[in-house]
CSV table of C-alpha atoms and ligand atoms in Angstrom, one decimal:
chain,number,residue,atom,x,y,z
P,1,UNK,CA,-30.4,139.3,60.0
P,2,UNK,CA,-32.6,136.7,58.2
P,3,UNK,CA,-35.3,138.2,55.8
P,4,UNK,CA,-38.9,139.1,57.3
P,5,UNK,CA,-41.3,136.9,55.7
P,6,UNK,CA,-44.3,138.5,54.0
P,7,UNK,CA,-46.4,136.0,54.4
P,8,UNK,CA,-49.7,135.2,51.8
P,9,UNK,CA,-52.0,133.9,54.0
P,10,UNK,CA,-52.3,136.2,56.8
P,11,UNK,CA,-52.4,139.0,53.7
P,12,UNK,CA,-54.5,137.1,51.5
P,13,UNK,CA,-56.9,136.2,54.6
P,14,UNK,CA,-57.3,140.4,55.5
P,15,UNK,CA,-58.6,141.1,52.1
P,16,UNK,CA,-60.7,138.2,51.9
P,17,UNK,CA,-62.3,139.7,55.1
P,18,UNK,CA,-62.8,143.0,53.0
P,19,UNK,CA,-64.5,141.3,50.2
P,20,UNK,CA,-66.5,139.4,52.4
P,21,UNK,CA,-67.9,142.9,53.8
P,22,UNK,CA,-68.3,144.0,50.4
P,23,UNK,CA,-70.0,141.3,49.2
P,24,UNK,CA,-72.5,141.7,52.2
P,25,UNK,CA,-73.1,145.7,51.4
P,26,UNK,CA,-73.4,144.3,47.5
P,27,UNK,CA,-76.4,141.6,48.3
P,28,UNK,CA,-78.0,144.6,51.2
P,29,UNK,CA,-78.4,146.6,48.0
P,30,UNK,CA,-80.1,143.3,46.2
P,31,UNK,CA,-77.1,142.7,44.1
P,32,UNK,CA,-74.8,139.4,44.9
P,33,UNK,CA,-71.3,139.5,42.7
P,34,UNK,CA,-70.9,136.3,40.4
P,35,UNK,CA,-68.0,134.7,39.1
P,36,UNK,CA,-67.9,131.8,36.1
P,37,UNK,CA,-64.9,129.6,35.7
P,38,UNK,CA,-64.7,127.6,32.4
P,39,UNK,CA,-63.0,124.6,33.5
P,40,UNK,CA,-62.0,122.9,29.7
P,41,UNK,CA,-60.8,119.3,30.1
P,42,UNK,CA,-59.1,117.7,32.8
P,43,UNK,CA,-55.6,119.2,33.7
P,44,UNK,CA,-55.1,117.9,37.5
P,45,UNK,CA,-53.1,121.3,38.1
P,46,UNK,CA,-56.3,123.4,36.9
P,47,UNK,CA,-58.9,121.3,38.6
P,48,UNK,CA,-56.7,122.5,42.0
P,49,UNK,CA,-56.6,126.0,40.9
P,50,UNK,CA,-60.6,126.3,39.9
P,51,UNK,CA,-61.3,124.2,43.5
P,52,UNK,CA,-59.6,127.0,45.5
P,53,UNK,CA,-61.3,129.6,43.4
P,54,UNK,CA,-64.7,128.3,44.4
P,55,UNK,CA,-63.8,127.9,47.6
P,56,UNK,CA,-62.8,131.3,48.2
P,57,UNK,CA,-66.0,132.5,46.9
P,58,UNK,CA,-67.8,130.6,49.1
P,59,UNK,CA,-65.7,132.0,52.3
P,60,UNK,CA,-66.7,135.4,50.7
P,61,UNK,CA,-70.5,134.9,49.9
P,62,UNK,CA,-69.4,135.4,46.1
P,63,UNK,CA,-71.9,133.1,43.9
P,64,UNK,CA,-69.7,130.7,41.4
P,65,UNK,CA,-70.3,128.6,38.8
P,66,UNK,CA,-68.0,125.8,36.9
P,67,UNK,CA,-68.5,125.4,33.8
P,68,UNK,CA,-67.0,122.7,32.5
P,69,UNK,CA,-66.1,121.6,28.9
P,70,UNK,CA,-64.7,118.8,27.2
P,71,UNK,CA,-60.9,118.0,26.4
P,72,UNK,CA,-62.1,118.5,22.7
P,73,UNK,CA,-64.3,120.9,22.6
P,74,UNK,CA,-64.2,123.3,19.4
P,75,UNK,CA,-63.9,127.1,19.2
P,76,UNK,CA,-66.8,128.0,18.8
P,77,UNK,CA,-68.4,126.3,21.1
P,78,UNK,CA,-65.6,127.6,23.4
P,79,UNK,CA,-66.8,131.3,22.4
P,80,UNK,CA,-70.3,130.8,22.4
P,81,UNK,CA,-70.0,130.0,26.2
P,82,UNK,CA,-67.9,132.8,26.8
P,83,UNK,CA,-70.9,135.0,24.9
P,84,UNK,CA,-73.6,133.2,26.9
P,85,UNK,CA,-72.2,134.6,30.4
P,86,UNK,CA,-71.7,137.9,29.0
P,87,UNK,CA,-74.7,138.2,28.3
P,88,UNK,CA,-76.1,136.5,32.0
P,89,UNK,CA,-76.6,139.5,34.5
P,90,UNK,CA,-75.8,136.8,37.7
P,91,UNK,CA,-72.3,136.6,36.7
P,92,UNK,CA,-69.9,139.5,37.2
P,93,UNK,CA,-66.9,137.9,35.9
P,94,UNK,CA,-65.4,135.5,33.5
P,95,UNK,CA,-62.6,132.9,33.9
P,96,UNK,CA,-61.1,130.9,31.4
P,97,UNK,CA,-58.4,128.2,33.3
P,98,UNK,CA,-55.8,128.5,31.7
P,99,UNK,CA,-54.1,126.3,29.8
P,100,UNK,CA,-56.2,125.5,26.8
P,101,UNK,CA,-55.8,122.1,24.8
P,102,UNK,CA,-54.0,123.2,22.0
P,103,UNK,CA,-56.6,123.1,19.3
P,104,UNK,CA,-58.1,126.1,20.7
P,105,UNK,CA,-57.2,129.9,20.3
P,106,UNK,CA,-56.1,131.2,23.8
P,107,UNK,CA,-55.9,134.9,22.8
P,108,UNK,CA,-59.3,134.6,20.6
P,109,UNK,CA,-60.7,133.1,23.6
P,110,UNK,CA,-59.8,135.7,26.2
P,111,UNK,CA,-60.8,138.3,23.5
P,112,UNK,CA,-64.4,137.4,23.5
P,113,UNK,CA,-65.1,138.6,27.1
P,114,UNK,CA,-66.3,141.4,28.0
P,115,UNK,CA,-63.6,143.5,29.4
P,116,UNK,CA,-65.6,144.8,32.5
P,117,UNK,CA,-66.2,141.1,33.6
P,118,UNK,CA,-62.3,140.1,32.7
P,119,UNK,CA,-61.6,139.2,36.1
P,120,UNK,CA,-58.4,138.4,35.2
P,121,UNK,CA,-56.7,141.2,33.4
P,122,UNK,CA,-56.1,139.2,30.4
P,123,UNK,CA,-58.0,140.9,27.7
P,124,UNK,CA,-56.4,143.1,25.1
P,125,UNK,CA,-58.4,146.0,26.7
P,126,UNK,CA,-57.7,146.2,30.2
P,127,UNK,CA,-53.8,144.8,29.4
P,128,UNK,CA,-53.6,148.3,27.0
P,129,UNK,CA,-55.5,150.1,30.0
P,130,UNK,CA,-52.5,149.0,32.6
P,131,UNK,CA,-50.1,150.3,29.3
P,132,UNK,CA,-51.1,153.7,29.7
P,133,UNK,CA,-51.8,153.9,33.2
P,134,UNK,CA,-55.8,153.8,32.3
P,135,UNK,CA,-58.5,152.3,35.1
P,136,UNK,CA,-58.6,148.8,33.7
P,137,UNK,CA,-58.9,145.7,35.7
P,138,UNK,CA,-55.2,144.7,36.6
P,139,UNK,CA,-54.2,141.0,36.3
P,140,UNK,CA,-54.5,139.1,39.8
P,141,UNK,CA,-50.8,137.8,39.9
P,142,UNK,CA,-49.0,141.1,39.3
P,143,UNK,CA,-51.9,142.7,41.9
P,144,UNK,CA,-51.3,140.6,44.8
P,145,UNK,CA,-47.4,140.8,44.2
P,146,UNK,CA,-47.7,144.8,44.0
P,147,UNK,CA,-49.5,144.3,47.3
P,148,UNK,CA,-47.0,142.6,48.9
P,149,UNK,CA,-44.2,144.5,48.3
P,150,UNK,CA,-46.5,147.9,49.4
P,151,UNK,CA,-46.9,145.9,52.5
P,152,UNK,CA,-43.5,146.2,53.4
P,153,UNK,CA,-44.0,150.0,53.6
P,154,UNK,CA,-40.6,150.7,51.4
P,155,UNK,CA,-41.1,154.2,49.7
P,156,UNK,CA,-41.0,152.8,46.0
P,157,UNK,CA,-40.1,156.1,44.1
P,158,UNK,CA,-37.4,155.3,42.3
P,159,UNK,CA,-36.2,152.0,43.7
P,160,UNK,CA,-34.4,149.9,41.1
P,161,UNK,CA,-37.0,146.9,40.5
P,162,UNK,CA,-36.0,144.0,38.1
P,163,UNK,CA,-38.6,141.2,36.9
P,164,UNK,CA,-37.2,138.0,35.7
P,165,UNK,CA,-40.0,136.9,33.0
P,166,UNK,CA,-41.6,138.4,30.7
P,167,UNK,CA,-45.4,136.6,30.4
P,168,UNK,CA,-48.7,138.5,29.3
P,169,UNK,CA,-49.7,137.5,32.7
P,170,UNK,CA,-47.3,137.8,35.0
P,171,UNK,CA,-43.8,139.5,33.8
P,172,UNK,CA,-44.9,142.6,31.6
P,173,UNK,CA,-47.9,143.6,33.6
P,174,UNK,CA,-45.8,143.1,37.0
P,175,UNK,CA,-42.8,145.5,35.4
P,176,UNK,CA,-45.7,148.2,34.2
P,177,UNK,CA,-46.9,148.1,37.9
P,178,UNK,CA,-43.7,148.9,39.0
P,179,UNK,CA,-43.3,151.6,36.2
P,180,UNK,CA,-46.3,153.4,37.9
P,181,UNK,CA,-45.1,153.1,41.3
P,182,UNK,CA,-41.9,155.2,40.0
P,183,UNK,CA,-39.5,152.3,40.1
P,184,UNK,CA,-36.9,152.4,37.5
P,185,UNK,CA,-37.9,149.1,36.3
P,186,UNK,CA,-35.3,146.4,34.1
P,187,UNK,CA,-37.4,143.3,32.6
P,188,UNK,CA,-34.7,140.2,32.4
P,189,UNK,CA,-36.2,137.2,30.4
P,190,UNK,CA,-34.2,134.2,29.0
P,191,UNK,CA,-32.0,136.1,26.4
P,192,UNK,CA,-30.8,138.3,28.8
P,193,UNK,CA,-26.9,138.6,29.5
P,194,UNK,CA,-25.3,138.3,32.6
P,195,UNK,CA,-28.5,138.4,34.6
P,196,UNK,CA,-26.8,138.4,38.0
P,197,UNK,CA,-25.2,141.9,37.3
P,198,UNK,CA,-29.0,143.0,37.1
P,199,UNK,CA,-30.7,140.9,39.7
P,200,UNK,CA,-27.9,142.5,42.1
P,201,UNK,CA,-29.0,145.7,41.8
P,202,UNK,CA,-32.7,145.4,42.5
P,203,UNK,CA,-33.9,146.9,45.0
P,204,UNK,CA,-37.1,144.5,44.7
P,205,UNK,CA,-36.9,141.4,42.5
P,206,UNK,CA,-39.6,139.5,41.1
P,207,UNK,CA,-39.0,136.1,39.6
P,208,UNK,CA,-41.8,134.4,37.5
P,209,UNK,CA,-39.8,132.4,35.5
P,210,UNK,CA,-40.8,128.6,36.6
P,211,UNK,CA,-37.7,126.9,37.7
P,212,UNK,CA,-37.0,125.9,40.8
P,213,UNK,CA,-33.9,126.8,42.8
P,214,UNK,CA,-33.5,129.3,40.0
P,215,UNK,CA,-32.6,132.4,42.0
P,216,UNK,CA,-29.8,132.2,44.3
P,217,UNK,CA,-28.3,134.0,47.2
P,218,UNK,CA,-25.4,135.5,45.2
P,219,UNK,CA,-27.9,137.1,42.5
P,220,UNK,CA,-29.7,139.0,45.1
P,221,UNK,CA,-28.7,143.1,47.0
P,222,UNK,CA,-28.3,143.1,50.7
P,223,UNK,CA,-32.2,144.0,51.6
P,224,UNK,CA,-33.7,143.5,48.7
P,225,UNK,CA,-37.3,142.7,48.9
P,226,UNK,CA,-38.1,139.1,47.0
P,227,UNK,CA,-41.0,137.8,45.4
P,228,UNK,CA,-41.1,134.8,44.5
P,229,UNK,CA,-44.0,133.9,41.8
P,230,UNK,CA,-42.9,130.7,40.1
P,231,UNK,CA,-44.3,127.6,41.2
P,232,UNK,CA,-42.6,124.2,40.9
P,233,UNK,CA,-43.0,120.7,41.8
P,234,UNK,CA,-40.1,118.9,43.0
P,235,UNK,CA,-40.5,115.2,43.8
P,236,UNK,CA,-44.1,116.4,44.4
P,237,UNK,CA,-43.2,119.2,46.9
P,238,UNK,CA,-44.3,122.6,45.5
P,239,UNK,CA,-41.3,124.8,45.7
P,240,UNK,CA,-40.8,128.4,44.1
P,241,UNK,CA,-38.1,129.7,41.6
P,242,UNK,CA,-36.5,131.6,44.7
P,243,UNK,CA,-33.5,129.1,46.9
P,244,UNK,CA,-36.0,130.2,49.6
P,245,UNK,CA,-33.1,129.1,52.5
P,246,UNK,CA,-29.9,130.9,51.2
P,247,UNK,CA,-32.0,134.1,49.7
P,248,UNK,CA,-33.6,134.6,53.1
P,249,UNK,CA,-29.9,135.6,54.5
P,250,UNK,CA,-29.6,138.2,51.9
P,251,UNK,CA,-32.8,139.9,51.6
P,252,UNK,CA,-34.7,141.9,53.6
P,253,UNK,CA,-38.3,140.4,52.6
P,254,UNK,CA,-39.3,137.4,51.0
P,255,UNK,CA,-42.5,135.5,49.6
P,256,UNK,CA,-42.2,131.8,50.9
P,257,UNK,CA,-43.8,128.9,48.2
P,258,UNK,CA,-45.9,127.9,49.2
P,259,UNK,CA,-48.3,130.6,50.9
P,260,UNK,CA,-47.1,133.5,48.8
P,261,UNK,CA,-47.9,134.7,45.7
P,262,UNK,CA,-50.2,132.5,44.8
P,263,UNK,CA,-52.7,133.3,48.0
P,264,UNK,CA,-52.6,136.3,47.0
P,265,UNK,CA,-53.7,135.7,43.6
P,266,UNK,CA,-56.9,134.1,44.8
P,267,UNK,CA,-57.7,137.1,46.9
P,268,UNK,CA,-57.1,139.4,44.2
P,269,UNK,CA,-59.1,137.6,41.9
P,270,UNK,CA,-61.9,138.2,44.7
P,271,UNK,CA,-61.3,141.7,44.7
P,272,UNK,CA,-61.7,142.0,40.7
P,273,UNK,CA,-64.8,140.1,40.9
P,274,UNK,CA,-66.7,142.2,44.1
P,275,UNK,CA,-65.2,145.4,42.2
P,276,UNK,CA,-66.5,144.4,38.9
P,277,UNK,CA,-70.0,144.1,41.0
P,278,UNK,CA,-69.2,147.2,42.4
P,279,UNK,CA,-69.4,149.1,38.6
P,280,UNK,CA,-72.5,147.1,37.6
P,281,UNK,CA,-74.3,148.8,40.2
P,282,UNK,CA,-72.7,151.6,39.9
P,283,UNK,CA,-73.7,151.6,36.4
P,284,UNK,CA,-70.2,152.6,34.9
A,1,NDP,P1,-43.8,131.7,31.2
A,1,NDP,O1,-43.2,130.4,30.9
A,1,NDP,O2,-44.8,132.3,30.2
A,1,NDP,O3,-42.6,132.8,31.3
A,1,NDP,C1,-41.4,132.4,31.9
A,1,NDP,C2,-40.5,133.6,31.7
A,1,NDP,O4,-39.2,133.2,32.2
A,1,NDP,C3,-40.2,133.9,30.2
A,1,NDP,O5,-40.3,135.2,29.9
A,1,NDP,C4,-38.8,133.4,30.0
A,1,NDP,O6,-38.1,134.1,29.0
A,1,NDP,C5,-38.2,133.5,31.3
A,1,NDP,N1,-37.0,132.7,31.5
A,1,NDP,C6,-36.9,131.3,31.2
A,1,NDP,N2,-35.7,130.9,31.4
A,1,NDP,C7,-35.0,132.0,31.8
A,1,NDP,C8,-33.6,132.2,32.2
A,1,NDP,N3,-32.7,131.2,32.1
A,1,NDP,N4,-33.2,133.4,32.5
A,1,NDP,C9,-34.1,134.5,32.5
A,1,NDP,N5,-35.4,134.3,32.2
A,1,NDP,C10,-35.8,133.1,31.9
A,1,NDP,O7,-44.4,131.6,32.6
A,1,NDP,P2,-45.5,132.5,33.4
A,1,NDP,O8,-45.1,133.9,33.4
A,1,NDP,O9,-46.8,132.1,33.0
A,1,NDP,O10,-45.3,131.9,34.9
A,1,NDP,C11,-44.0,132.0,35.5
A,1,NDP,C12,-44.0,131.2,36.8
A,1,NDP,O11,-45.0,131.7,37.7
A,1,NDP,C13,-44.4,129.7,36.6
A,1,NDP,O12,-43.8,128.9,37.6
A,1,NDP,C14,-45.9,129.7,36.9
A,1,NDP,O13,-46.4,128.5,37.4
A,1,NDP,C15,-46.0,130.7,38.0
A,1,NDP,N6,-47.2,131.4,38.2
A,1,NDP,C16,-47.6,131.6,39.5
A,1,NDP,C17,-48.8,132.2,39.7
A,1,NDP,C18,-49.2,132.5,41.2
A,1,NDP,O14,-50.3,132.7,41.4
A,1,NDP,N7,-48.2,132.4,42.1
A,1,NDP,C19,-49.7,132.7,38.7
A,1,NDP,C20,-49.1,132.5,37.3
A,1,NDP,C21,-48.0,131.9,37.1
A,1,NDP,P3,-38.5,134.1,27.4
A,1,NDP,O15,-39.6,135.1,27.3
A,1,NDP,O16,-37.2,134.7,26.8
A,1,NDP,O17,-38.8,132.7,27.1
């Protein structure tokens, strides 16, 4: 029987409906959550991912603002933004697109925001938080994939899990997610011998690797559940790492590309911005 298809965006458009009812409770209690994107030159790629960004905030009655900086901007100035908006009480979170031009300092960057308004996960803080199963904010990616496979209602407790990648952002946070849902949990990266004999065992297998056609039917259990994070261009068709047509025989669930993952990143990053307004007014 062909995999059932957890789709993104029927998933992603139920929890932007429960932000959107958050946000309203928020602004009845005179508060209205705000999220800052710093947008720094022109990467076509990025100026598509900070467009859908705004535009879910708007479906959600989330205030945003674009900040955008020049191709050759320095540091500083980079940081000194950054400061500005932690300082501004409108704006619950902070974005930096990523990538950066090279002359600037990712890691420096993403250190200079506050951690309660790192929307993203990213700083040093909330990634060490996720580490030792702390109440940080959890990285959008890894969030909405979690939530995917939970949708599927599959008792997780030990379930073998495997995670091809091994990213800040996607890979290492994904595989601690796993860790605290009880999975015995395998990272595979691009060292990694014979990765079919460990794809083949997972129960649920994450790729976020960034190559399309990369996972194949053969690599994948009978049932397993798929998720599919890469995304790929292919004569201009976006595409996943996941061979979405042969995998779909063998597993019992899988993300398509596109309107997978990367909805769901979008809606998670709503939910870390309305819960980051949440604890303002809370006054955590
Ligand atoms: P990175 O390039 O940082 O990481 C890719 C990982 O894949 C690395 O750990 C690398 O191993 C591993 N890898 C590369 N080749 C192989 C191989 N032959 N066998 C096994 N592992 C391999 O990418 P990201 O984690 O940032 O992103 C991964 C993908 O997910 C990309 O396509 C990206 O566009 C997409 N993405 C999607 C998002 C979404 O919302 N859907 C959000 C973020 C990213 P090594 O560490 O050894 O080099």
């Amino acid at each position: 029987m062909p995999a059932k298809i957890l789709d993104g965006k029927v998933m992603s458009a139920a929890i932007r409906e429960q932000v959107a009812c958050r946000v309203a409770a928020l602004k009845d209690r005179g508060l209205t959550p705000g999220l800052a994107v710093i947008l720094v030159g022109n990467d076509p790629a990025s100026e598509i991912y900070v467009r859908n960004k705004r535009n879910g905030c708007e479906e959600t009655g989330i205030y945003s603002r674009t900040i955008r900086m020049a191709e050759t901007i320095r540091q500083e100035e980079l940081e000194a933004q950054i400061e500005e908006l932690n300082r501004d009480d409108a704006i619950h979170g902070i974005l930096v697109q990523l990538p950066l031009p090279a002359q600037l300092d990712e890691q420096a960057a993403l250190a200079k925001i506050l951690p309660e308004k790192d929307v993203d996960g990213f700083h040093l803080i909330n990634a060490g938080l996720l580490m030792t199963g702390g109440k940080g904010v959890t990285a959008c990616t890894p969030k909405g994939a979690l939530h995917m496979i939970r949708s599927t209602g599959t008792d997780l407790n030990g379930k073998e899990a495997v995670v091809i990648g091994r990213s800040n952002i996607v890979g290492k946070p994904m595989a601690m997610l796993l860790l605290h849902e009880n999975c015995t949990v395998t990272i595979c990266h691009s060292r990694t011998k014979d990765l079919k004999t460990h794809t083949r065992r997972a129960d649920i297998l994450v790729s976020a690797v960034g190559r399309a056609g990369f996972v194949t039917a053969d690599m994948v259990k009978e049932g397993a559940i798929v998720i599919d994070v890469g995304i790929n261009r292919v004569d201009g068709k976006v595409c996943g790492d996941v061979d979405f047509e042969g995998v779909k025989e063998v597993a019992g669930w899988i993300t398509p590309v596109p309107g997978g993952v990367g909805k769901m990143t979008i809606a998670m990053l709503l939910v870390n911005t309305v819960e980051a307004a949440e604890r303002k007014l809370a006054g955590d």
